[in-house]
Short mmCIF file of C-alpha atoms in Angstrom, two decimals:
data_model
loop_
_atom_site.label_atom_id
_atom_site.label_comp_id
_atom_site.label_asym_id
_atom_site.label_seq_id
_atom_site.Cartn_x
_atom_site.Cartn_y
_atom_site.Cartn_z
CA MET A 1 6.83 -2.58 6.19
CA CYS A 2 5.96 -0.85 2.96
CA GLY A 3 7.64 2.49 2.38
CA ARG A 4 7.86 2.84 -1.40
CA MET A 5 5.98 1.31 -4.33
CA ALA A 6 5.58 1.40 -8.09
CA ILE A 7 2.37 1.78 -10.07
CA THR A 8 2.64 1.09 -13.80
CA LEU A 9 -0.79 -0.25 -14.82
CA PRO A 10 -2.92 2.13 -16.95
CA HIS A 11 -6.03 3.51 -15.30
CA ASP A 12 -8.46 1.70 -17.57
CA ALA A 13 -6.71 -1.61 -16.94
CA MET A 14 -6.83 -1.05 -13.16
CA ALA A 15 -10.53 -0.23 -13.36
CA GLN A 16 -11.17 -3.39 -15.36
CA VAL A 17 -9.17 -5.68 -13.05
CA PHE A 18 -10.98 -4.43 -9.96
CA ALA A 19 -14.38 -3.90 -11.61
CA ALA A 20 -14.33 -0.33 -10.31
CA GLN A 21 -15.52 3.02 -11.62
CA PRO A 22 -12.44 5.25 -12.01
CA SER A 23 -12.33 8.81 -10.68
CA ASN A 24 -11.25 11.51 -13.11
CA ASP A 25 -8.45 12.78 -10.84
CA LEU A 26 -6.31 9.67 -10.49
CA PRO A 27 -2.52 10.09 -10.11
CA ASP A 28 -0.43 9.93 -13.26
CA VAL A 29 1.00 6.57 -14.27
CA PRO A 30 3.48 5.05 -14.68
CA ASN A 31 5.18 6.07 -11.45
CA TYR A 32 8.18 3.91 -10.57
CA ASN A 33 8.89 5.60 -7.25
CA VAL A 34 5.73 6.29 -5.27
CA CYS A 35 6.65 7.88 -1.94
CA PRO A 36 4.65 8.50 1.23
CA THR A 37 2.33 11.55 1.32
CA VAL A 38 1.64 11.43 -2.44
CA SER A 39 -1.60 10.14 -3.97
CA VAL A 40 -1.98 6.43 -4.62
CA HIS A 41 -4.63 4.35 -6.39
CA VAL A 42 -7.21 2.91 -4.01
CA VAL A 43 -10.31 0.73 -4.47
CA THR A 44 -13.25 1.26 -2.12
CA ALA A 45 -16.76 -0.17 -2.13
CA ASP A 46 -20.14 1.09 -1.00
CA ASP A 47 -23.77 0.64 -1.99
CA GLY A 48 -23.01 2.27 -5.32
CA GLY A 49 -20.32 -0.27 -6.21
CA ARG A 50 -16.55 -0.13 -6.35
CA ARG A 51 -14.60 3.05 -7.01
CA LEU A 52 -10.98 3.51 -8.09
CA ARG A 53 -9.95 6.76 -6.46
CA PRO A 54 -6.91 8.72 -5.28
CA MET A 55 -5.91 8.94 -1.63
CA ARG A 56 -2.96 10.43 0.22
CA TRP A 57 -0.62 7.68 1.35
CA GLY A 58 -0.24 8.53 5.00
CA PHE A 59 -3.17 8.04 7.37
CA ILE A 60 -4.18 11.15 9.35
CA PRO A 61 -5.86 10.55 12.73
CA ALA A 62 -8.83 12.79 13.46
CA TRP A 63 -7.04 14.50 16.35
CA TYR A 64 -4.10 15.78 14.29
CA ALA A 65 -4.26 19.58 14.14
CA LYS A 66 -2.60 19.43 10.71
CA PRO A 67 -1.57 16.62 8.34
CA THR A 68 1.95 16.74 9.79
CA GLY A 69 0.70 16.98 13.37
CA GLY A 70 2.19 13.65 14.44
CA PRO A 71 4.04 10.58 13.16
CA LEU A 72 3.61 9.71 9.49
CA LEU A 73 1.35 6.64 9.49
CA ILE A 74 1.92 4.90 6.17
CA ASN A 75 1.52 1.39 7.62
CA ALA A 76 -0.80 -0.18 10.19
CA ARG A 77 0.31 -3.37 11.95
CA SER A 78 -2.27 -6.15 11.67
CA GLU A 79 -1.46 -7.41 15.16
CA THR A 80 -2.58 -4.18 16.83
CA ILE A 81 -4.81 -2.46 14.25
CA ALA A 82 -8.06 -3.32 16.04
CA ASP A 83 -6.83 -1.74 19.29
CA LYS A 84 -4.95 1.36 18.18
CA PRO A 85 -7.10 4.50 18.57
CA ALA A 86 -5.84 5.83 15.23
CA PHE A 87 -6.94 2.75 13.27
CA ARG A 88 -9.63 0.77 15.10
CA ALA A 89 -12.65 2.56 13.62
CA ALA A 90 -11.21 2.46 10.09
CA VAL A 91 -10.46 -1.25 10.12
CA ARG A 92 -14.05 -1.95 11.11
CA ALA A 93 -15.74 0.35 8.62
CA ARG A 94 -13.31 1.78 6.05
CA ARG A 95 -11.21 -0.92 4.44
CA CYS A 96 -9.79 -0.58 0.95
CA LEU A 97 -7.41 -2.10 -1.58
CA ILE A 98 -4.24 -0.15 -2.30
CA VAL A 99 -3.17 -0.98 -5.85
CA ALA A 100 0.45 -1.34 -6.92
CA SER A 101 2.55 -3.15 -9.47
CA GLY A 102 5.05 -3.89 -6.72
CA PHE A 103 6.80 -2.41 -3.72
CA TYR A 104 10.40 -1.83 -2.67
CA GLU A 105 12.07 -3.11 0.45
CA TRP A 106 15.62 -2.63 1.68
CA LYS A 107 17.87 -5.32 3.08
CA ARG A 108 20.07 -3.79 5.73
CA VAL A 109 23.55 -5.22 6.24
CA PRO A 110 25.98 -3.65 8.73
CA ASP A 111 28.56 -1.29 7.22
CA THR A 112 27.00 -1.35 3.75
CA VAL A 113 24.48 0.75 1.85
CA PRO A 114 20.97 -0.75 2.24
CA GLN A 115 20.24 -2.89 -0.81
CA PRO A 116 16.81 -2.36 -2.42
CA TRP A 117 14.66 -5.20 -3.71
CA TYR A 118 11.57 -4.86 -5.89
CA VAL A 119 8.79 -7.23 -4.86
CA THR A 120 5.98 -8.22 -7.22
CA ARG A 121 3.44 -10.98 -7.51
CA ALA A 122 4.97 -14.07 -9.07
CA ASP A 123 2.05 -14.29 -11.51
CA ASP A 124 2.60 -10.66 -12.66
CA ALA A 125 -0.92 -9.70 -11.60
CA PRO A 126 -1.52 -6.30 -10.01
CA MET A 127 -0.85 -6.26 -6.29
CA ALA A 128 -3.84 -5.53 -4.06
CA MET A 129 -2.60 -4.57 -0.62
CA ALA A 130 -5.03 -4.44 2.28
CA GLY A 131 -5.57 -0.87 3.38
CA ILE A 132 -7.63 1.34 5.65
CA TRP A 133 -8.72 4.93 5.02
CA GLN A 134 -10.55 7.92 6.42
CA ASP A 135 -11.30 11.56 5.76
CA TRP A 136 -9.50 14.20 7.79
CA GLU A 137 -10.89 17.73 7.90
CA LYS A 138 -9.72 20.89 9.62
CA ASP A 139 -10.35 24.59 8.95
CA GLY A 140 -11.93 23.87 5.59
CA THR A 141 -9.20 21.50 4.40
CA ARG A 142 -10.33 17.94 3.67
CA ILE A 143 -7.90 15.10 2.93
CA THR A 144 -8.75 11.47 2.25
CA ALA A 145 -5.81 9.35 3.40
CA CYS A 146 -4.89 5.68 3.68
CA ALA A 147 -2.39 3.26 5.22
CA VAL A 148 -1.14 -0.17 4.14
CA VAL A 149 -1.91 -3.01 6.54
CA THR A 150 1.20 -5.08 7.30
CA CYS A 151 1.90 -8.45 8.90
CA GLY A 152 4.93 -10.52 9.81
CA ALA A 153 7.09 -11.60 6.90
CA ASN A 154 6.68 -15.00 5.26
CA ALA A 155 9.71 -17.25 4.83
CA ALA A 156 10.51 -15.81 1.40
CA MET A 157 10.51 -12.19 2.64
CA ALA A 158 12.24 -12.80 5.98
CA PRO A 159 15.84 -12.65 4.66
CA ILE A 160 15.14 -9.10 3.44
CA HIS A 161 12.77 -7.66 6.05
CA ASP A 162 10.64 -8.84 8.96
CA ARG A 163 7.41 -7.17 7.76
CA LEU A 164 5.25 -7.60 4.68
CA PRO A 165 2.14 -5.86 3.32
CA VAL A 166 -1.02 -7.94 3.59
CA ILE A 167 -1.49 -8.94 -0.06
CA LEU A 168 -4.99 -10.11 -0.97
CA SER A 169 -6.03 -12.53 -3.71
CA PRO A 170 -9.07 -11.71 -5.89
CA GLN A 171 -11.30 -14.14 -4.01
CA ASP A 172 -10.61 -12.18 -0.81
CA TRP A 173 -11.34 -8.71 -2.17
CA PRO A 174 -15.13 -8.80 -1.50
CA LEU A 175 -14.66 -9.73 2.15
CA TRP A 176 -11.97 -7.12 2.78
CA LEU A 177 -14.04 -4.43 1.06
CA GLY A 178 -17.10 -5.33 3.13
CA GLU A 179 -19.11 -6.60 0.18
CA ALA A 180 -19.25 -10.17 1.52
CA GLY A 181 -20.19 -9.49 5.13
CA HIS A 182 -18.05 -9.43 8.23
CA GLY A 183 -15.11 -11.46 9.47
CA ALA A 184 -12.19 -10.00 7.51
CA ALA A 185 -9.66 -10.37 10.35
CA PRO A 186 -8.39 -13.81 9.20
CA LEU A 187 -7.27 -12.22 5.91
CA MET A 188 -4.52 -10.27 7.70
CA GLN A 189 -1.91 -12.99 7.17
CA PRO A 190 1.26 -13.24 5.07
CA VAL A 191 0.80 -14.36 1.49
CA ALA A 192 2.13 -17.80 0.49
CA ASP A 193 5.90 -18.05 0.11
CA ASP A 194 5.69 -18.82 -3.61
CA ALA A 195 3.30 -15.94 -4.39
CA LEU A 196 6.01 -13.28 -4.66
CA ARG A 197 8.96 -12.54 -6.92
CA PHE A 198 12.02 -10.69 -5.55
CA THR A 199 14.24 -8.65 -7.87
CA ARG A 200 17.41 -6.98 -6.68
CA VAL A 201 17.46 -3.45 -8.12
CA SER A 202 19.77 -0.47 -8.27
CA THR A 203 20.37 1.80 -5.30
CA ALA A 204 19.16 4.63 -7.55
CA VAL A 205 15.73 4.13 -5.97
CA ASN A 206 17.21 5.16 -2.62
CA SER A 207 16.57 8.72 -3.79
CA ASN A 208 12.93 9.69 -3.54
CA LYS A 209 13.44 11.93 -6.60
CA ALA A 210 14.51 9.09 -8.90
CA GLN A 211 12.11 8.02 -11.66
CA GLY A 212 11.91 5.79 -14.71
CA PRO A 213 11.69 2.09 -15.57
CA ASP A 214 15.38 1.54 -14.84
CA LEU A 215 14.44 1.59 -11.14
CA ILE A 216 12.81 -1.85 -11.43
CA ALA A 217 15.45 -3.34 -13.75
CA PRO A 218 17.35 -6.26 -12.19
CA VAL A 219 20.98 -5.87 -11.16
CA GLN A 220 23.53 -8.45 -10.10
#
């Protein structure tokens, strides 16, 4: 599961890390509380090279009459992505990297307020989450939207949540983006247990209106 993230890296740094040409309409950064349906930073690749571009976080199947015409699809399960009508064409032809500094996940304990954790790469590198995307168009309105691909949790994540975004290492980016041929399915696996850092943070992030660096500050 991935339902909230933070993006703090400047645009020029993101473009350099991913060797991508940045669009001129990227979302503002830093954003410490990125919520579904807002624009996120996405890397795609085609014959012209890599692009860093904005996309709505929340995949819109072609048959939706409007963007809110069905369930909000912010995640796509790796186990079923190739079979689901909403996702199967995109995972074959429209894969992307969804860039974040980290994401939030909530540990749920009975009779208590869910406790948020901020999850980053242990090496402090930007997080490249496997994603899929497509254009949706209706009555003259065109929206480019994406979803995060998720897998079962690794042993480090399991005490907090049973799902985890598919997090790709730099050597895997060309294959996921389609630059290095076919056969990307084996990449849809949990990252190594020691690849992530978990920071318990304030419940202030439980509000989707909260902002500021205090949201990722550790608490006891």
